mmCIF file of N, CA and C and ligand atoms in Angstrom:
data_model
loop_
_atom_site.group_PDB
_atom_site.id
_atom_site.type_symbol
_atom_site.label_atom_id
_atom_site.label_comp_id
_atom_site.label_asym_id
_atom_site.label_seq_id
_atom_site.Cartn_x
_atom_site.Cartn_y
_atom_site.Cartn_z
ATOM 1 N N MET A 29 99.290 33.023 190.209
ATOM 2 C CA MET A 29 99.657 31.605 190.223
ATOM 3 C C MET A 29 100.906 31.398 191.072
ATOM 4 N N ASP A 30 100.879 30.375 191.917
ATOM 5 C CA ASP A 30 102.065 30.035 192.695
ATOM 6 C C ASP A 30 103.092 29.383 191.791
ATOM 7 N N LEU A 31 104.331 29.714 192.026
ATOM 8 C CA LEU A 31 105.377 29.078 191.235
ATOM 9 C C LEU A 31 105.652 27.682 191.786
ATOM 10 N N PRO A 32 105.835 26.723 190.893
ATOM 11 C CA PRO A 32 106.051 25.338 191.337
ATOM 12 C C PRO A 32 107.450 25.150 191.917
ATOM 13 N N LYS A 33 107.590 24.121 192.719
ATOM 14 C CA LYS A 33 108.922 23.744 193.197
ATOM 15 C C LYS A 33 109.738 23.178 192.047
ATOM 16 N N CYS A 34 111.026 23.241 192.190
ATOM 17 C CA CYS A 34 111.906 22.673 191.176
ATOM 18 C C CYS A 34 111.752 21.145 191.153
ATOM 19 N N PRO A 35 111.436 20.572 189.983
ATOM 20 C CA PRO A 35 111.279 19.108 189.905
ATOM 21 C C PRO A 35 112.603 18.373 190.043
ATOM 22 N N GLN A 36 113.688 19.104 189.894
ATOM 23 C CA GLN A 36 115.008 18.484 189.942
ATOM 24 C C GLN A 36 115.525 18.390 191.378
ATOM 25 N N CYS A 37 115.526 19.521 192.090
ATOM 26 C CA CYS A 37 116.107 19.537 193.430
ATOM 27 C C CYS A 37 115.064 19.817 194.510
ATOM 28 N N ASN A 38 113.809 20.092 194.083
ATOM 29 C CA ASN A 38 112.715 20.279 195.031
ATOM 30 C C ASN A 38 112.849 21.541 195.871
ATOM 31 N N GLU A 39 113.698 22.470 195.442
ATOM 32 C CA GLU A 39 113.807 23.740 196.163
ATOM 33 C C GLU A 39 112.703 24.687 195.712
ATOM 34 N N ASP A 40 112.502 25.715 196.505
ATOM 35 C CA ASP A 40 111.324 26.567 196.374
ATOM 36 C C ASP A 40 111.651 27.945 195.793
ATOM 37 N N TYR A 41 112.756 28.081 195.086
ATOM 38 C CA TYR A 41 113.188 29.410 194.650
ATOM 39 C C TYR A 41 112.932 29.668 193.171
ATOM 40 N N THR A 42 111.994 28.911 192.609
ATOM 41 C CA THR A 42 111.690 29.021 191.186
ATOM 42 C C THR A 42 111.319 30.453 190.791
ATOM 43 N N TYR A 43 111.816 30.906 189.650
ATOM 44 C CA TYR A 43 111.295 32.146 189.073
ATOM 45 C C TYR A 43 110.972 31.909 187.609
ATOM 46 N N LYS A 44 110.241 32.865 187.034
ATOM 47 C CA LYS A 44 109.847 32.708 185.632
ATOM 48 C C LYS A 44 110.699 33.584 184.742
ATOM 49 N N ASP A 45 111.086 33.031 183.614
ATOM 50 C CA ASP A 45 111.842 33.760 182.608
ATOM 51 C C ASP A 45 111.127 33.525 181.279
ATOM 52 N N GLY A 46 110.249 34.440 180.924
ATOM 53 C CA GLY A 46 109.434 34.235 179.728
ATOM 54 C C GLY A 46 108.525 33.037 179.938
ATOM 55 N N HIS A 47 108.631 32.048 179.045
ATOM 56 C CA HIS A 47 107.797 30.854 179.166
ATOM 57 C C HIS A 47 108.500 29.731 179.915
ATOM 58 N N LEU A 48 109.653 30.037 180.458
ATOM 59 C CA LEU A 48 110.402 29.010 181.184
ATOM 60 C C LEU A 48 110.308 29.228 182.685
ATOM 61 N N PHE A 49 110.283 28.131 183.424
ATOM 62 C CA PHE A 49 110.546 28.186 184.853
ATOM 63 C C PHE A 49 112.033 27.903 185.050
ATOM 64 N N VAL A 50 112.635 28.638 185.955
ATOM 65 C CA VAL A 50 114.062 28.468 186.196
ATOM 66 C C VAL A 50 114.298 28.283 187.688
ATOM 67 N N CYS A 51 115.165 27.325 188.024
ATOM 68 C CA CYS A 51 115.566 27.122 189.414
ATOM 69 C C CYS A 51 116.971 27.658 189.600
ATOM 70 N N PRO A 52 117.142 28.687 190.450
ATOM 71 C CA PRO A 52 118.481 29.264 190.647
ATOM 72 C C PRO A 52 119.389 28.356 191.467
ATOM 73 N N MET A 53 118.814 27.376 192.147
ATOM 74 C CA MET A 53 119.624 26.516 193.000
ATOM 75 C C MET A 53 120.427 25.502 192.187
ATOM 76 N N CYS A 54 119.766 24.905 191.173
ATOM 77 C CA CYS A 54 120.464 23.875 190.396
ATOM 78 C C CYS A 54 120.493 24.207 188.902
ATOM 79 N N SER A 55 120.014 25.428 188.549
ATOM 80 C CA SER A 55 120.017 25.902 187.159
ATOM 81 C C SER A 55 119.114 25.110 186.227
ATOM 82 N N TYR A 56 118.209 24.310 186.785
ATOM 83 C CA TYR A 56 117.286 23.547 185.949
ATOM 84 C C TYR A 56 116.256 24.482 185.339
ATOM 85 N N GLU A 57 115.930 24.257 184.062
ATOM 86 C CA GLU A 57 114.884 25.029 183.384
ATOM 87 C C GLU A 57 113.848 24.083 182.816
ATOM 88 N N TRP A 58 112.574 24.455 182.937
ATOM 89 C CA TRP A 58 111.531 23.645 182.320
ATOM 90 C C TRP A 58 110.407 24.537 181.820
ATOM 91 N N THR A 59 109.652 24.024 180.888
ATOM 92 C CA THR A 59 108.653 24.845 180.199
ATOM 93 C C THR A 59 107.317 24.825 180.925
ATOM 94 N N GLU A 60 106.474 25.799 180.581
ATOM 95 C CA GLU A 60 105.118 25.798 181.130
ATOM 96 C C GLU A 60 104.387 24.512 180.750
ATOM 97 N N ALA A 61 104.604 24.045 179.514
ATOM 98 C CA ALA A 61 103.929 22.830 179.056
ATOM 99 C C ALA A 61 104.360 21.616 179.881
ATOM 100 N N ALA A 62 105.644 21.517 180.178
ATOM 101 C CA ALA A 62 106.133 20.406 180.997
ATOM 102 C C ALA A 62 105.541 20.481 182.392
ATOM 103 N N GLN A 63 105.431 21.699 182.914
ATOM 104 C CA GLN A 63 104.846 21.880 184.244
ATOM 105 C C GLN A 63 103.380 21.450 184.250
ATOM 106 N N ALA A 64 102.642 21.893 183.219
ATOM 107 C CA ALA A 64 101.224 21.539 183.133
ATOM 108 C C ALA A 64 101.056 20.028 183.015
ATOM 109 N N ALA A 65 101.918 19.388 182.230
ATOM 110 C CA ALA A 65 101.829 17.940 182.043
ATOM 111 C C ALA A 65 102.092 17.208 183.353
ATOM 112 N N SER A 66 103.057 17.675 184.136
ATOM 113 C CA SER A 66 103.357 16.974 185.385
ATOM 114 C C SER A 66 102.261 17.214 186.415
ATOM 115 N N GLU A 67 101.644 18.402 186.379
ATOM 116 C CA GLU A 67 100.519 18.631 187.290
ATOM 117 C C GLU A 67 99.325 17.758 186.909
ATOM 118 N N GLU A 68 99.102 17.617 185.608
ATOM 119 C CA GLU A 68 98.013 16.772 185.135
ATOM 120 C C GLU A 68 98.258 15.319 185.551
ATOM 121 N N ALA A 69 99.511 14.875 185.425
ATOM 122 C CA ALA A 69 99.839 13.493 185.769
ATOM 123 C C ALA A 69 99.659 13.235 187.263
ATOM 124 N N ALA A 70 99.776 14.297 188.068
ATOM 125 C CA ALA A 70 99.662 14.139 189.518
ATOM 126 C C ALA A 70 98.207 14.094 189.974
ATOM 127 N N ILE A 71 97.279 14.397 189.068
ATOM 128 C CA ILE A 71 95.873 14.410 189.432
ATOM 129 C C ILE A 71 95.294 13.005 189.345
ATOM 130 N N THR A 72 94.563 12.602 190.364
ATOM 131 C CA THR A 72 93.921 11.292 190.379
ATOM 132 C C THR A 72 92.466 11.457 189.979
ATOM 133 N N ARG A 73 92.028 10.653 189.012
ATOM 134 C CA ARG A 73 90.658 10.783 188.504
ATOM 135 C C ARG A 73 89.918 9.466 188.614
ATOM 136 N N ASP A 74 88.591 9.571 188.734
ATOM 137 C CA ASP A 74 87.778 8.360 188.779
ATOM 138 C C ASP A 74 87.468 7.872 187.359
ATOM 139 N N CYS A 75 86.592 6.872 187.241
ATOM 140 C CA CYS A 75 86.323 6.263 185.934
ATOM 141 C C CYS A 75 85.689 7.240 184.949
ATOM 142 N N ASN A 76 85.085 8.294 185.458
ATOM 143 C CA ASN A 76 84.466 9.283 184.581
ATOM 144 C C ASN A 76 85.346 10.503 184.345
ATOM 145 N N GLY A 77 86.557 10.468 184.895
ATOM 146 C CA GLY A 77 87.458 11.599 184.716
ATOM 147 C C GLY A 77 87.269 12.699 185.739
ATOM 148 N N ASN A 78 86.434 12.442 186.747
ATOM 149 C CA ASN A 78 86.285 13.427 187.822
ATOM 150 C C ASN A 78 87.482 13.361 188.758
ATOM 151 N N VAL A 79 87.903 14.510 189.229
ATOM 152 C CA VAL A 79 89.069 14.574 190.096
ATOM 153 C C VAL A 79 88.729 14.027 191.476
ATOM 154 N N LEU A 80 89.577 13.141 191.986
ATOM 155 C CA LEU A 80 89.401 12.589 193.328
ATOM 156 C C LEU A 80 90.355 13.271 194.290
ATOM 157 N N GLU A 81 89.850 13.502 195.513
ATOM 158 C CA GLU A 81 90.680 14.125 196.530
ATOM 159 C C GLU A 81 90.569 13.350 197.828
ATOM 160 N N ASN A 82 91.556 13.554 198.698
ATOM 161 C CA ASN A 82 91.513 12.922 200.010
ATOM 162 C C ASN A 82 90.188 13.235 200.692
ATOM 163 N N GLY A 83 89.590 12.208 201.291
ATOM 164 C CA GLY A 83 88.350 12.413 202.034
ATOM 165 C C GLY A 83 87.099 12.210 201.201
ATOM 166 N N ASP A 84 87.245 12.063 199.894
ATOM 167 C CA ASP A 84 86.080 11.848 199.039
ATOM 168 C C ASP A 84 85.412 10.510 199.344
ATOM 169 N N ALA A 85 84.122 10.450 199.042
ATOM 170 C CA ALA A 85 83.377 9.192 199.106
ATOM 171 C C ALA A 85 83.115 8.738 197.673
ATOM 172 N N VAL A 86 83.329 7.455 197.425
ATOM 173 C CA VAL A 86 83.175 6.923 196.071
ATOM 174 C C VAL A 86 82.443 5.594 196.156
ATOM 175 N N SER A 87 82.032 5.080 194.998
ATOM 176 C CA SER A 87 81.548 3.706 194.989
ATOM 177 C C SER A 87 82.342 2.898 193.969
ATOM 178 N N VAL A 88 82.365 1.595 194.221
ATOM 179 C CA VAL A 88 83.138 0.674 193.401
ATOM 180 C C VAL A 88 82.306 0.314 192.173
ATOM 181 N N ILE A 89 82.908 0.368 190.979
ATOM 182 C CA ILE A 89 82.103 0.162 189.769
ATOM 183 C C ILE A 89 82.075 -1.284 189.281
ATOM 184 N N ARG A 90 82.901 -2.148 189.873
ATOM 185 C CA ARG A 90 82.744 -3.559 189.558
ATOM 186 C C ARG A 90 83.287 -4.421 190.698
ATOM 187 N N ASP A 91 82.885 -5.685 190.711
ATOM 188 C CA ASP A 91 83.340 -6.576 191.778
ATOM 189 C C ASP A 91 84.866 -6.621 191.798
ATOM 190 N N LEU A 92 85.431 -6.467 193.008
ATOM 191 C CA LEU A 92 86.882 -6.510 193.144
ATOM 192 C C LEU A 92 87.263 -7.680 194.026
ATOM 193 N N LYS A 93 88.083 -8.556 193.503
ATOM 194 C CA LYS A 93 88.537 -9.700 194.287
ATOM 195 C C LYS A 93 89.589 -9.266 195.287
ATOM 196 N N LEU A 94 89.426 -9.740 196.515
ATOM 197 C CA LEU A 94 90.419 -9.508 197.561
ATOM 198 C C LEU A 94 90.943 -10.867 197.968
ATOM 199 N N GLY A 95 92.157 -11.173 197.567
ATOM 200 C CA GLY A 95 92.667 -12.486 197.909
ATOM 201 C C GLY A 95 91.843 -13.568 197.241
ATOM 202 N N SER A 96 91.682 -14.723 197.898
ATOM 203 C CA SER A 96 91.049 -15.861 197.239
ATOM 204 C C SER A 96 89.546 -15.932 197.475
ATOM 205 N N SER A 97 89.077 -15.450 198.636
ATOM 206 C CA SER A 97 87.670 -15.686 198.970
ATOM 207 C C SER A 97 86.829 -14.425 199.074
ATOM 208 N N ASP A 98 87.457 -13.299 199.370
ATOM 209 C CA ASP A 98 86.673 -12.086 199.598
ATOM 210 C C ASP A 98 86.481 -11.285 198.321
ATOM 211 N N THR A 99 85.334 -10.655 198.222
ATOM 212 C CA THR A 99 85.048 -9.785 197.077
ATOM 213 C C THR A 99 84.386 -8.512 197.574
ATOM 214 N N ILE A 100 84.888 -7.379 197.104
ATOM 215 C CA ILE A 100 84.178 -6.126 197.343
ATOM 216 C C ILE A 100 83.170 -5.998 196.217
ATOM 217 N N LYS A 101 81.901 -5.966 196.600
ATOM 218 C CA LYS A 101 80.842 -5.969 195.595
ATOM 219 C C LYS A 101 80.766 -4.642 194.854
ATOM 220 N N ARG A 102 80.394 -4.742 193.588
ATOM 221 C CA ARG A 102 80.110 -3.563 192.791
ATOM 222 C C ARG A 102 79.071 -2.712 193.512
ATOM 223 N N GLY A 103 79.294 -1.405 193.545
ATOM 224 C CA GLY A 103 78.330 -0.515 194.191
ATOM 225 C C GLY A 103 78.639 -0.247 195.654
ATOM 226 N N THR A 104 79.650 -0.969 196.202
ATOM 227 C CA THR A 104 80.032 -0.730 197.596
ATOM 228 C C THR A 104 80.463 0.723 197.771
ATOM 229 N N ARG A 105 79.953 1.347 198.803
ATOM 230 C CA ARG A 105 80.281 2.733 199.088
ATOM 231 C C ARG A 105 81.573 2.774 199.895
ATOM 232 N N VAL A 106 82.504 3.597 199.483
ATOM 233 C CA VAL A 106 83.776 3.738 200.189
ATOM 234 C C VAL A 106 83.942 5.198 200.572
ATOM 235 N N ARG A 107 84.088 5.431 201.879
ATOM 236 C CA ARG A 107 84.198 6.809 202.354
ATOM 237 C C ARG A 107 85.628 7.150 202.731
ATOM 238 N N ASN A 108 85.898 8.443 202.701
ATOM 239 C CA ASN A 108 87.150 8.954 203.238
ATOM 240 C C ASN A 108 88.371 8.288 202.599
ATOM 241 N N ILE A 109 88.439 8.345 201.281
ATOM 242 C CA ILE A 109 89.579 7.746 200.579
ATOM 243 C C ILE A 109 90.842 8.571 200.800
ATOM 244 N N ARG A 110 91.969 7.917 200.654
ATOM 245 C CA ARG A 110 93.247 8.628 200.734
ATOM 246 C C ARG A 110 93.994 8.408 199.424
ATOM 247 N N ILE A 111 94.409 9.495 198.806
ATOM 248 C CA ILE A 111 95.176 9.417 197.563
ATOM 249 C C ILE A 111 96.627 9.140 197.928
ATOM 250 N N LEU A 112 97.203 8.119 197.318
ATOM 251 C CA LEU A 112 98.593 7.777 197.606
ATOM 252 C C LEU A 112 99.543 8.607 196.742
ATOM 253 N N ASP A 113 100.602 9.118 197.348
ATOM 254 C CA ASP A 113 101.607 9.856 196.583
ATOM 255 C C ASP A 113 102.360 8.915 195.657
ATOM 256 N N GLU A 114 102.632 7.734 196.180
ATOM 257 C CA GLU A 114 103.346 6.724 195.390
ATOM 258 C C GLU A 114 102.403 5.557 195.187
ATOM 259 N N LYS A 115 102.255 5.129 193.941
ATOM 260 C CA LYS A 115 101.383 3.988 193.695
ATOM 261 C C LYS A 115 101.939 2.734 194.353
ATOM 262 N N VAL A 116 101.044 1.891 194.848
ATOM 263 C CA VAL A 116 101.433 0.625 195.441
ATOM 264 C C VAL A 116 100.887 -0.484 194.543
ATOM 265 N N ASP A 117 101.783 -1.117 193.789
ATOM 266 C CA ASP A 117 101.365 -2.226 192.941
ATOM 267 C C ASP A 117 100.216 -1.814 191.995
ATOM 268 N N GLY A 118 100.300 -0.606 191.455
ATOM 269 C CA GLY A 118 99.288 -0.137 190.509
ATOM 270 C C GLY A 118 98.068 0.490 191.168
ATOM 271 N N HIS A 119 98.008 0.454 192.492
ATOM 272 C CA HIS A 119 96.889 1.034 193.217
ATOM 273 C C HIS A 119 97.246 2.450 193.658
ATOM 274 N N ASP A 120 96.316 3.369 193.501
ATOM 275 C CA ASP A 120 96.622 4.756 193.855
ATOM 276 C C ASP A 120 95.731 5.326 194.950
ATOM 277 N N ILE A 121 94.888 4.464 195.525
ATOM 278 C CA ILE A 121 93.961 4.893 196.580
ATOM 279 C C ILE A 121 94.057 3.915 197.750
ATOM 280 N N LEU A 122 93.995 4.446 198.963
ATOM 281 C CA LEU A 122 93.886 3.598 200.148
ATOM 282 C C LEU A 122 92.627 4.029 200.898
ATOM 283 N N ALA A 123 91.818 3.055 201.293
ATOM 284 C CA ALA A 123 90.597 3.395 202.013
ATOM 285 C C ALA A 123 90.163 2.227 202.885
ATOM 286 N N LYS A 124 89.364 2.557 203.901
ATOM 287 C CA LYS A 124 88.845 1.527 204.773
ATOM 288 C C LYS A 124 87.519 1.060 204.184
ATOM 289 N N VAL A 125 87.435 -0.234 203.924
ATOM 290 C CA VAL A 125 86.220 -0.808 203.356
ATOM 291 C C VAL A 125 85.708 -1.858 204.332
ATOM 292 N N ASP A 126 84.531 -1.622 204.907
ATOM 293 C CA ASP A 126 83.952 -2.616 205.817
ATOM 294 C C ASP A 126 83.487 -3.815 205.030
ATOM 295 N N PRO A 127 83.699 -5.018 205.522
ATOM 296 C CA PRO A 127 84.388 -5.381 206.766
ATOM 297 C C PRO A 127 85.842 -5.777 206.540
ATOM 298 N N PHE A 128 86.421 -5.309 205.474
ATOM 299 C CA PHE A 128 87.757 -5.791 205.090
ATOM 300 C C PHE A 128 88.902 -4.994 205.703
ATOM 301 N N GLY A 129 88.609 -3.791 206.210
ATOM 302 C CA GLY A 129 89.670 -2.949 206.744
ATOM 303 C C GLY A 129 90.306 -2.120 205.644
ATOM 304 N N GLN A 130 91.568 -1.748 205.824
ATOM 305 C CA GLN A 130 92.261 -0.905 204.852
ATOM 306 C C GLN A 130 92.528 -1.696 203.578
ATOM 307 N N VAL A 131 92.100 -1.131 202.456
ATOM 308 C CA VAL A 131 92.251 -1.820 201.177
ATOM 309 C C VAL A 131 92.836 -0.847 200.158
ATOM 310 N N TYR A 132 93.755 -1.351 199.348
ATOM 311 C CA TYR A 132 94.261 -0.553 198.224
ATOM 312 C C TYR A 132 93.296 -0.673 197.053
ATOM 313 N N LEU A 133 93.012 0.456 196.421
ATOM 314 C CA LEU A 133 92.062 0.491 195.311
ATOM 315 C C LEU A 133 92.678 1.220 194.123
ATOM 316 N N LYS A 134 92.044 1.028 192.970
ATOM 317 C CA LYS A 134 92.491 1.731 191.761
ATOM 318 C C LYS A 134 91.456 2.780 191.389
ATOM 319 N N SER A 135 91.917 3.992 191.151
ATOM 320 C CA SER A 135 90.992 5.102 190.937
ATOM 321 C C SER A 135 90.059 4.873 189.750
ATOM 322 N N HIS A 136 90.526 4.170 188.695
ATOM 323 C CA HIS A 136 89.679 4.018 187.509
ATOM 324 C C HIS A 136 88.597 2.956 187.713
ATOM 325 N N LEU A 137 88.583 2.298 188.879
ATOM 326 C CA LEU A 137 87.509 1.369 189.201
ATOM 327 C C LEU A 137 86.564 1.969 190.249
ATOM 328 N N LEU A 138 86.676 3.266 190.433
ATOM 329 C CA LEU A 138 85.840 3.970 191.411
ATOM 330 C C LEU A 138 85.041 5.062 190.713
ATOM 331 N N LYS A 139 83.926 5.407 191.342
ATOM 332 C CA LYS A 139 83.089 6.467 190.793
ATOM 333 C C LYS A 139 82.672 7.396 191.915
ATOM 334 N N LYS A 140 82.852 8.687 191.688
ATOM 335 C CA LYS A 140 82.506 9.668 192.699
ATOM 336 C C LYS A 140 80.998 9.889 192.736
HETATM 337 ZN ZN1 ZN B 483 116.466 23.063 191.283
#
């Protein structure tokens, strides 16, 4: 298993001390459970709990309003999604949806 980066200072010198991860750069210590929880939180999943990754193709599980007049219909196929590192207004996916162009989407309204 690769050792994770330090969540505090983001340095790469983590070592393990029993069940703890330790960062020698800033002396931060965290548990395996905390590490597992943060990795789990970083995973993006669709409405069925399947893991989504960059480049995946998904379909929309319900009509999504875009502004006042446009709607992405339920069942619309969306290819080549991009997972956002930082959520934008609650949206965690960016993808090109014809004919609307780049659209922000929410992973729990998508199905792989
Ligand atoms: Zn550190």
